[in-house]
mmCIF file of C-alpha atoms in Angstrom:
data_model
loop_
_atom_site.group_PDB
_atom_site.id
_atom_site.type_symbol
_atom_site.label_atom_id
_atom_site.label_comp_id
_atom_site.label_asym_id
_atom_site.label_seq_id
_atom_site.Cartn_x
_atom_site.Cartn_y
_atom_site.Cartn_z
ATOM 1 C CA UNK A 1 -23.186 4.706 -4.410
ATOM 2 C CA UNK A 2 -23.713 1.676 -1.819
ATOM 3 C CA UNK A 3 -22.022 2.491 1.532
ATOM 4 C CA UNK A 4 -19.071 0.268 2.221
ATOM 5 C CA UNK A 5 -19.830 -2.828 4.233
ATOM 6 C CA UNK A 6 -19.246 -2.344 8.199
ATOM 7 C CA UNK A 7 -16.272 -3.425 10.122
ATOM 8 C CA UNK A 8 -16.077 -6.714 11.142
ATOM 9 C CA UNK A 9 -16.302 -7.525 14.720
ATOM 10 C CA UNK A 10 -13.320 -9.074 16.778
ATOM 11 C CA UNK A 11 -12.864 -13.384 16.394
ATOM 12 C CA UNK A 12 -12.319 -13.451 19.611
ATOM 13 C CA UNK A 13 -12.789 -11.454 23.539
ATOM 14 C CA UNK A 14 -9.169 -9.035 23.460
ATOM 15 C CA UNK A 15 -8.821 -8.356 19.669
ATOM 16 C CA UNK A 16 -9.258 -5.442 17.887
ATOM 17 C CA UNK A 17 -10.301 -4.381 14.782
ATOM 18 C CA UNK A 18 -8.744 -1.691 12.391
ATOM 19 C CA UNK A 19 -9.147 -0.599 8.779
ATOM 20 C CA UNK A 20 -7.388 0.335 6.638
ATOM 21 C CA UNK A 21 -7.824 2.438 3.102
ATOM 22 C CA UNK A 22 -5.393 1.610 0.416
ATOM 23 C CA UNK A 23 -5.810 4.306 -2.357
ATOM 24 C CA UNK A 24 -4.007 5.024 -5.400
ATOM 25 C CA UNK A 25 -2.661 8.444 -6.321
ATOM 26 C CA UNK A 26 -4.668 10.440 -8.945
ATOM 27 C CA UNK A 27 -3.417 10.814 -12.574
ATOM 28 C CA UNK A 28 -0.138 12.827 -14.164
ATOM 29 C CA UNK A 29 1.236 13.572 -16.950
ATOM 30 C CA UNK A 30 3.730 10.173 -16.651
ATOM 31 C CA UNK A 31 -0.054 8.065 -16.193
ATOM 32 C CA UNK A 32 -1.364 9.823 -19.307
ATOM 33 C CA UNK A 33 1.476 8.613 -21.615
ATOM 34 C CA UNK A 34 2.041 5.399 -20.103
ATOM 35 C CA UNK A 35 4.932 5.899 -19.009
ATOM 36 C CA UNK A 36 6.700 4.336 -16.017
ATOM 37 C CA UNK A 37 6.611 6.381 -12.787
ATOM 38 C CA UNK A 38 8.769 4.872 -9.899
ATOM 39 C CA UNK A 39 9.952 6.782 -6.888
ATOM 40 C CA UNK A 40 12.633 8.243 -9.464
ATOM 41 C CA UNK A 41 10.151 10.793 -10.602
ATOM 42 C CA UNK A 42 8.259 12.998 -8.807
ATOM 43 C CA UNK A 43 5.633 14.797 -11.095
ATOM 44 C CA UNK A 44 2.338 16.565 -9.872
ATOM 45 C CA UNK A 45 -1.130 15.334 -10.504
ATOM 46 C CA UNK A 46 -2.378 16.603 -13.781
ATOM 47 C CA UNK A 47 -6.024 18.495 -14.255
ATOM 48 C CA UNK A 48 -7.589 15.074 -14.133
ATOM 49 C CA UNK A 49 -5.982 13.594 -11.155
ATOM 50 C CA UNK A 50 -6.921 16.621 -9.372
ATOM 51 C CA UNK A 51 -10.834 15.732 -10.385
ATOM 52 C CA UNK A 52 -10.273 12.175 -9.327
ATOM 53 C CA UNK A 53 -8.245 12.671 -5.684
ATOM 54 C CA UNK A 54 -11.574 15.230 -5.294
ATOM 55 C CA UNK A 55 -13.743 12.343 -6.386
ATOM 56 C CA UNK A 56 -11.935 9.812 -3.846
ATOM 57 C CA UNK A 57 -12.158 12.584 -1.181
ATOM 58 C CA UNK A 58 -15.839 12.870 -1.449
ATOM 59 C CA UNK A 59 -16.266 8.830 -1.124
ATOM 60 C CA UNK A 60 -14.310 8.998 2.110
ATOM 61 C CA UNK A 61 -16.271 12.274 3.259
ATOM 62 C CA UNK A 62 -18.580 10.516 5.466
ATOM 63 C CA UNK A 63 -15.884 7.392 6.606
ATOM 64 C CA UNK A 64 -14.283 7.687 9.821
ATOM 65 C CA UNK A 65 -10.521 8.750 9.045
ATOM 66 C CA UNK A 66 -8.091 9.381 11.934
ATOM 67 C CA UNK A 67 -5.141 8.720 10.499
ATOM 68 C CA UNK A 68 -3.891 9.449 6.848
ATOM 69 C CA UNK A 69 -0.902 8.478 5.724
ATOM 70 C CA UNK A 70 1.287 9.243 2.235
ATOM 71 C CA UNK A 71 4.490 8.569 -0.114
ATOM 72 C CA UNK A 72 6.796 11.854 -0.106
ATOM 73 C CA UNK A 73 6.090 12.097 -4.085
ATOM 74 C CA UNK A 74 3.911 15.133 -5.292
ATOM 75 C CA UNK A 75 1.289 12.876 -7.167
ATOM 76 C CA UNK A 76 0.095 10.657 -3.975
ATOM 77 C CA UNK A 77 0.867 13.710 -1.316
ATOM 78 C CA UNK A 78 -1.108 16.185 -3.236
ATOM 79 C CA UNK A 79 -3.752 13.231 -3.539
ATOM 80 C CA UNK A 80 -3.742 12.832 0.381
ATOM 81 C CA UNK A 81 -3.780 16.972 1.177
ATOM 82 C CA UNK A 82 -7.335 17.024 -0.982
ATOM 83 C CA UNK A 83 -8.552 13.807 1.120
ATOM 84 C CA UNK A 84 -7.130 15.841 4.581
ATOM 85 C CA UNK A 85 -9.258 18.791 3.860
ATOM 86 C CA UNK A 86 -11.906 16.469 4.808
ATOM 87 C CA UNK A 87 -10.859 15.353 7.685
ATOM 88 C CA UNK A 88 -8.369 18.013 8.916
ATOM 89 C CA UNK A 89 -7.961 16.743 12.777
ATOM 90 C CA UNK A 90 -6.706 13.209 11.117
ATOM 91 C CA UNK A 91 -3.067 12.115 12.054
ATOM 92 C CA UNK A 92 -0.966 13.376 9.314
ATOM 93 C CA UNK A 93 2.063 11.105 8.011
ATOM 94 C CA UNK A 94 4.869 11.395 5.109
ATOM 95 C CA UNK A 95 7.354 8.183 4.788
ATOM 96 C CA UNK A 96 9.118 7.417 2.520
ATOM 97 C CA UNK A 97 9.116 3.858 2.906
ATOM 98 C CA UNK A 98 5.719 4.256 0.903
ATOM 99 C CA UNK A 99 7.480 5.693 -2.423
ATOM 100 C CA UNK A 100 6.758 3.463 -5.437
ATOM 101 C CA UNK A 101 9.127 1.024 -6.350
ATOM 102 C CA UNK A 102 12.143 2.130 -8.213
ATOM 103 C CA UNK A 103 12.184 1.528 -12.281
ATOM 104 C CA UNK A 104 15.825 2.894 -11.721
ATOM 105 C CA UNK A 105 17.060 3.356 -15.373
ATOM 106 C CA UNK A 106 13.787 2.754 -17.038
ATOM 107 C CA UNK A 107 12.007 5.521 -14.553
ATOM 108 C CA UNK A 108 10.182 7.843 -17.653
ATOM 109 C CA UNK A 109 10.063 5.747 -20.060
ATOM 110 C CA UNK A 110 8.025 3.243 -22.102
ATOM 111 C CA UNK A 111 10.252 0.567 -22.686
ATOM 112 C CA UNK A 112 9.243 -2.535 -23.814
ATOM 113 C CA UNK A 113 11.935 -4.390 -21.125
ATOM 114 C CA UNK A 114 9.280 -4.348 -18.332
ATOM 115 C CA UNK A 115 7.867 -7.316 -19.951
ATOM 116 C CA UNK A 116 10.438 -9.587 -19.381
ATOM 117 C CA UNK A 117 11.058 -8.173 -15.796
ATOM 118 C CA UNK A 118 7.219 -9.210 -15.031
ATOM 119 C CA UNK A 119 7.889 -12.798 -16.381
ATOM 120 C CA UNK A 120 10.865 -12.999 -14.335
ATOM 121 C CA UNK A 121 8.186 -11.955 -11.166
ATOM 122 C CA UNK A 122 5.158 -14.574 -12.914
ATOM 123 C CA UNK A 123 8.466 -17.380 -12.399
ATOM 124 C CA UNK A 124 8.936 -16.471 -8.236
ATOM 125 C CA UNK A 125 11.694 -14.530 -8.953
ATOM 126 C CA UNK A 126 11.073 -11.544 -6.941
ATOM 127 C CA UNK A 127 14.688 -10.250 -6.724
ATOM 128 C CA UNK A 128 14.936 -9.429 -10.050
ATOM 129 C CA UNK A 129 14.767 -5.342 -10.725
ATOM 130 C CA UNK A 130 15.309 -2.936 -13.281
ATOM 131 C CA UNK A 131 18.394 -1.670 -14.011
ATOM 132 C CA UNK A 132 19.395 0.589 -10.544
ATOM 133 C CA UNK A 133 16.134 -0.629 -9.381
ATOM 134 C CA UNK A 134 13.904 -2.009 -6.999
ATOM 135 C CA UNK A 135 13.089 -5.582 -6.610
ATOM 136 C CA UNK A 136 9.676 -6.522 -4.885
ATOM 137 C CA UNK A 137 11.216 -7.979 -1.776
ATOM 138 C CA UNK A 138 13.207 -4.915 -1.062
ATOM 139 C CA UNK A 139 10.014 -3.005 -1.680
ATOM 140 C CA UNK A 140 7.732 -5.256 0.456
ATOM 141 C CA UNK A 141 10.772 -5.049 2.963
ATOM 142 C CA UNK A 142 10.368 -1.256 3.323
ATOM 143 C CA UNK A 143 6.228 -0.592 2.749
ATOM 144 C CA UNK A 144 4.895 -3.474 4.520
ATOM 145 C CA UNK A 145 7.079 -3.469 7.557
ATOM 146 C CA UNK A 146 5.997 0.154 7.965
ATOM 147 C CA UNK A 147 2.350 -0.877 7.667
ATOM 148 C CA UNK A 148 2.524 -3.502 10.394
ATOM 149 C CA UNK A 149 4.123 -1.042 12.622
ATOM 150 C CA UNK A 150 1.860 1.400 12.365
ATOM 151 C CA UNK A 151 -1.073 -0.946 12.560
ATOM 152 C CA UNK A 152 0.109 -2.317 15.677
ATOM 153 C CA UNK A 153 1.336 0.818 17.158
ATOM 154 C CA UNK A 154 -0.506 3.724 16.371
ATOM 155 C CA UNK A 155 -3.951 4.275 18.535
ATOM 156 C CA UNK A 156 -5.982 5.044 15.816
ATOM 157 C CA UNK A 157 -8.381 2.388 14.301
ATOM 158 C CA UNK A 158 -9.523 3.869 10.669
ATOM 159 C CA UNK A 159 -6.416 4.691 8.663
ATOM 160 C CA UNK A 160 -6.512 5.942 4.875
ATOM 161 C CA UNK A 161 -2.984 5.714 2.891
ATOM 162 C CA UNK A 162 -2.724 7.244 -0.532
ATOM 163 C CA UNK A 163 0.171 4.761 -2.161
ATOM 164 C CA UNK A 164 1.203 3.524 -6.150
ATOM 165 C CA UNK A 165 0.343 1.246 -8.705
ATOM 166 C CA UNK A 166 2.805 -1.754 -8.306
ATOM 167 C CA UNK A 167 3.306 -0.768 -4.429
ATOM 168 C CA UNK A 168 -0.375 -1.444 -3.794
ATOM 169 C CA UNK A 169 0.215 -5.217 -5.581
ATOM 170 C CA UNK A 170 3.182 -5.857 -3.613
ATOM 171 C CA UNK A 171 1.393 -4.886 -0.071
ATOM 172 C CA UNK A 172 -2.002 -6.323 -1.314
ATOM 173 C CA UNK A 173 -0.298 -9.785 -2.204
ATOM 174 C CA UNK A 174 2.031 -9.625 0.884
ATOM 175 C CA UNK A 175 -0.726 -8.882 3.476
ATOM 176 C CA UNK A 176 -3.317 -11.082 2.073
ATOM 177 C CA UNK A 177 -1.148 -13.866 0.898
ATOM 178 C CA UNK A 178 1.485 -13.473 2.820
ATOM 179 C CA UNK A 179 3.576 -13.920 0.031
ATOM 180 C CA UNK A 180 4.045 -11.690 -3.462
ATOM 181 C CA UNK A 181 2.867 -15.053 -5.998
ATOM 182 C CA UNK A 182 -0.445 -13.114 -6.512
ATOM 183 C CA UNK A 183 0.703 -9.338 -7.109
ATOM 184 C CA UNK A 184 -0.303 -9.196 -10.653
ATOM 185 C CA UNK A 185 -3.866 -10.276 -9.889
ATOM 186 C CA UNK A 186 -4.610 -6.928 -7.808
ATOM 187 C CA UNK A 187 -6.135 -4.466 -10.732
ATOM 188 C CA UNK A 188 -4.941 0.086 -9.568
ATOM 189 C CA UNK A 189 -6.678 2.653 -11.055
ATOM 190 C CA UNK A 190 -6.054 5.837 -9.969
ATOM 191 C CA UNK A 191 -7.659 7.137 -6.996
ATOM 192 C CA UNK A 192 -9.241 3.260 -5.930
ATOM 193 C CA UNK A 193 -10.302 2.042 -3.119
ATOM 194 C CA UNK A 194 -9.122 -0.779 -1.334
ATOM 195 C CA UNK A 195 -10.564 -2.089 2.090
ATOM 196 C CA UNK A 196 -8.574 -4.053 4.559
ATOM 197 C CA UNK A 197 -9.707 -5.303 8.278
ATOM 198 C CA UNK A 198 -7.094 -5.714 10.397
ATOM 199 C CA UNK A 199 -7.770 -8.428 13.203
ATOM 200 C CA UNK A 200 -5.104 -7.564 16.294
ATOM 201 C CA UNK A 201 -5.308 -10.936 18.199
ATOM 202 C CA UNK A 202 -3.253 -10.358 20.886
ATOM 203 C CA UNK A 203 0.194 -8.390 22.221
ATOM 204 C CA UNK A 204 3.166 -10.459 20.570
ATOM 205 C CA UNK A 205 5.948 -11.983 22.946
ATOM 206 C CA UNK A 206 9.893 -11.006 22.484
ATOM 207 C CA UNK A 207 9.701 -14.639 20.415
ATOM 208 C CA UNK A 208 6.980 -13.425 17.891
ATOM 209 C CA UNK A 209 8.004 -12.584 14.678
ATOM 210 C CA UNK A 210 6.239 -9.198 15.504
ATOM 211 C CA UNK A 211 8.390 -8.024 18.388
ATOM 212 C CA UNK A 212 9.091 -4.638 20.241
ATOM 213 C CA UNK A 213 12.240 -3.569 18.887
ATOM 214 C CA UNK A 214 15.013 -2.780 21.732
ATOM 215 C CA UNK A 215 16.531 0.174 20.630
ATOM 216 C CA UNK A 216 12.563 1.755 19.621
ATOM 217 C CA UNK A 217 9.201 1.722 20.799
ATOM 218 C CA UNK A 218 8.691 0.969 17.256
ATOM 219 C CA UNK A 219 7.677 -2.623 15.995
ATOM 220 C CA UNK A 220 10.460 -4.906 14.061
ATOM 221 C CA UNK A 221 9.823 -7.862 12.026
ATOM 222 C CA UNK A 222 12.083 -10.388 10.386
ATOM 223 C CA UNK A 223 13.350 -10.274 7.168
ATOM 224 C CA UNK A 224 13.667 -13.627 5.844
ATOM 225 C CA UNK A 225 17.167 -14.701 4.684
ATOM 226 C CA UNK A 226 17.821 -14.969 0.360
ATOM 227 C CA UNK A 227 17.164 -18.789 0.757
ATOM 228 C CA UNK A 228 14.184 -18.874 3.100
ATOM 229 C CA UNK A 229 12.721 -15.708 0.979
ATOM 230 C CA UNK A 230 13.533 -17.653 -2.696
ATOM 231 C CA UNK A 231 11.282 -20.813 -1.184
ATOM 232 C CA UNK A 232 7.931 -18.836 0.774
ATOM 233 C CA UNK A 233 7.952 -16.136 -1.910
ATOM 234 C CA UNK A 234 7.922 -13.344 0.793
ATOM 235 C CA UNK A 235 11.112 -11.074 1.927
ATOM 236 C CA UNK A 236 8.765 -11.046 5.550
ATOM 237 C CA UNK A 237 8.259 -13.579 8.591
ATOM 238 C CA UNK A 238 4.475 -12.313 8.534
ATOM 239 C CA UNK A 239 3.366 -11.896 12.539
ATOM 240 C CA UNK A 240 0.887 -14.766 13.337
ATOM 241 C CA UNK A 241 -1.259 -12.647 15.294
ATOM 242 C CA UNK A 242 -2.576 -10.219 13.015
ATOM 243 C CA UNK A 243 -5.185 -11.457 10.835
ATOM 244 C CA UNK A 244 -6.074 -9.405 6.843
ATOM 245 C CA UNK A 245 -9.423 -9.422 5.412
ATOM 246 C CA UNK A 246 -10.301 -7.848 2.163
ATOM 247 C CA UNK A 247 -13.781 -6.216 2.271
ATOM 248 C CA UNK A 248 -13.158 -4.048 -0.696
ATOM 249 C CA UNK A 249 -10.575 -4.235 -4.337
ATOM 250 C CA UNK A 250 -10.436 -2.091 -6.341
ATOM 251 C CA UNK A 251 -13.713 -0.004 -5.925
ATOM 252 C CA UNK A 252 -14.088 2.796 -8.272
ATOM 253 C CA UNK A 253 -17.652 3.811 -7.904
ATOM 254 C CA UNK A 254 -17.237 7.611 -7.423
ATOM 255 C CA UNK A 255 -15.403 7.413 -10.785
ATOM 256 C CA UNK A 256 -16.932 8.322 -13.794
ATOM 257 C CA UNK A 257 -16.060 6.391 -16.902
ATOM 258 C CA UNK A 258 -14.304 9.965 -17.817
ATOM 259 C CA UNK A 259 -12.019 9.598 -15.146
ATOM 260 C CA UNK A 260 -11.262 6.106 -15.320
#
C-alpha cells in the first residue's frame, strides 16, 4: 500500500497544522441486511467488522495518532478500542455528539421512505427528518461543533475519529464546503479512511465566529438562525480562520474485495 501523502506545511509564519482521520465503523449485523442503523440502535460489530476495524488498525499502525476519538455506540467504539491497541498512550475520547444521526421511527428497518427523505436533502431542505428523527442541521449542529472545538483546543496535532455512514457526509460536506449541498457525493465504506489538514491561522477574537465561550474554556460557534441556515445551506457560521484540505476520501486500500 502507498504511504499517505505528508502533512502540509503552514500558509503562513503562526499557523499550525493538524490532521485529522475520519473512519467509518466496521460492519454489523444491521450493515449486512441493509438495514438502517442510526444512533437508535446500538449493535456490535459482526465477525467481519471485527476483520475490517483490524484491517484499518494495521493502516494506521505506523501513523502518528495522539488522540482518538469515538461515538458511544458499540459498532464505532469497539472499532476505535482495536485501533487504541495500537497506539495505547493516545488521548482517549467517547461523545456522544458523534452518534449517527437518528432514523427515529425507521431506525432497523429497510423502508423504502428514505428515498423521499434524500430528495427532500438533494432540494436544500436539510430540516427535514425521519419520523422522531434527526435532520442534518441538528446533526451538523452537534458533530461538527464538537470537531472544531477539539481541533482548536486540544494540544494534540494527529487525531483519528471512528464515526458513521451519513455522519461522515454531513461533517465531510460541512467542513469542506462549508455547507451540507454536497453530502451525498462523499462515498463510506466501512472502516475508510478519510484525510483532513487542518490549517489553524491564527487565535480568533471575542468577534470571531469561533470564540472562547464565557462560561467554558471550551470553544462556541454560532448556530445560524432557520432563515439564515434555509439560504447558506449550513446550520454553522463556519470560523474564518481555520482552513480544510482533503488529502484523502474514501481510501480503502487495506481492504480486500472480501471485506468491502
Amino acid at each position: 500500500m502507498d504511504p499517505f501523502p505528508p502533512m502540509r506545511l503552514p500558509s503562513r509564519p503562526g499557523a499550525t497544522i493538524k490532521r485529522i482521520y475520519l473512519c467509518r465503523h466496521g460492519e454489523t449485523a444491521a450493515n449486512y441486511k441493509r438495514l438502517l442503523q442510526g444512533k437508535g440502535i446500538d449493535l456490535p460489530l459482526n465477525d467481519r467488522g471485527t476483520v475490517q476495524a483490524r484491517s484499518l488498525a494495521e493502516r494506521l499502525r505506523n501513523e502518528k495518532v495522539d488522540f482518538i476519538g469515538t461515538s458511544h455506540l458499540k459498532r464505532a467504539k469497539q472499532t476505535a478500542q482495536i485501533i487504541h491497541q495500537h497506539h495505547p498512550r493516545a488521548a482517549w475520547l467517547e461523545n456522544e455528539d458523534l452518534a449517527e444521526i437518528s432514523w427515529g421511527s425507521w431506525d432497523g428497518t429497510d423502508t423504502s421512505e428514505i428515498e423521499t427523505l434524500i430528495q427532500k436533502w438533494d432540494r436544500g431542505d436539510f430540516e427535514a427528518a425521519a419520523p422522531q428523527g434527526e435532520s442534518p442541521f441538528a446533526v451538523e449542529i452537534r458533530s461538527v461543533s464538537l470537531l472544531y472545538d477539539l481541533i482548536y483546543s486540544r494540544s494534540e496535532n494527529n487525531l483519528v475519529f471512528v464515526l458513521h455512514g451519513r455522519l461522515l457526509r454531513i461533517i465531510l460536506s460541512s467542513l469542506l464546503n462549508r455547507n451540507l449541498s454536497k453530502m451525498d457525493s462523499f462515498r463510506h465504506h466501512n472502516c475508510n479512511i478519510n484525510i483532513l489538514d487542518i490549517e489553524i491561522l491564527d487565535t480568533p477574537s471575542s468577534s470571531s465566529p469561533l470564540s472562547l465561550s464565557p462560561s467554558s474554556k471550551n470553544l462556541a460557534i454560532q448556530v445560524l438562525g432557520k432563515d439564515e441556515r434555509r439560504t447558506a445551506g449550513t446550520a454553522l457560521r463556519h470560523p474564518s480562520n481555520i482552513r480544510v484540505t482533503a488529502c484523502i476520501l474514501d481510501d480503502c486500500s487495506h481492504l480486500t474485495d472480501f471485506l468491502l
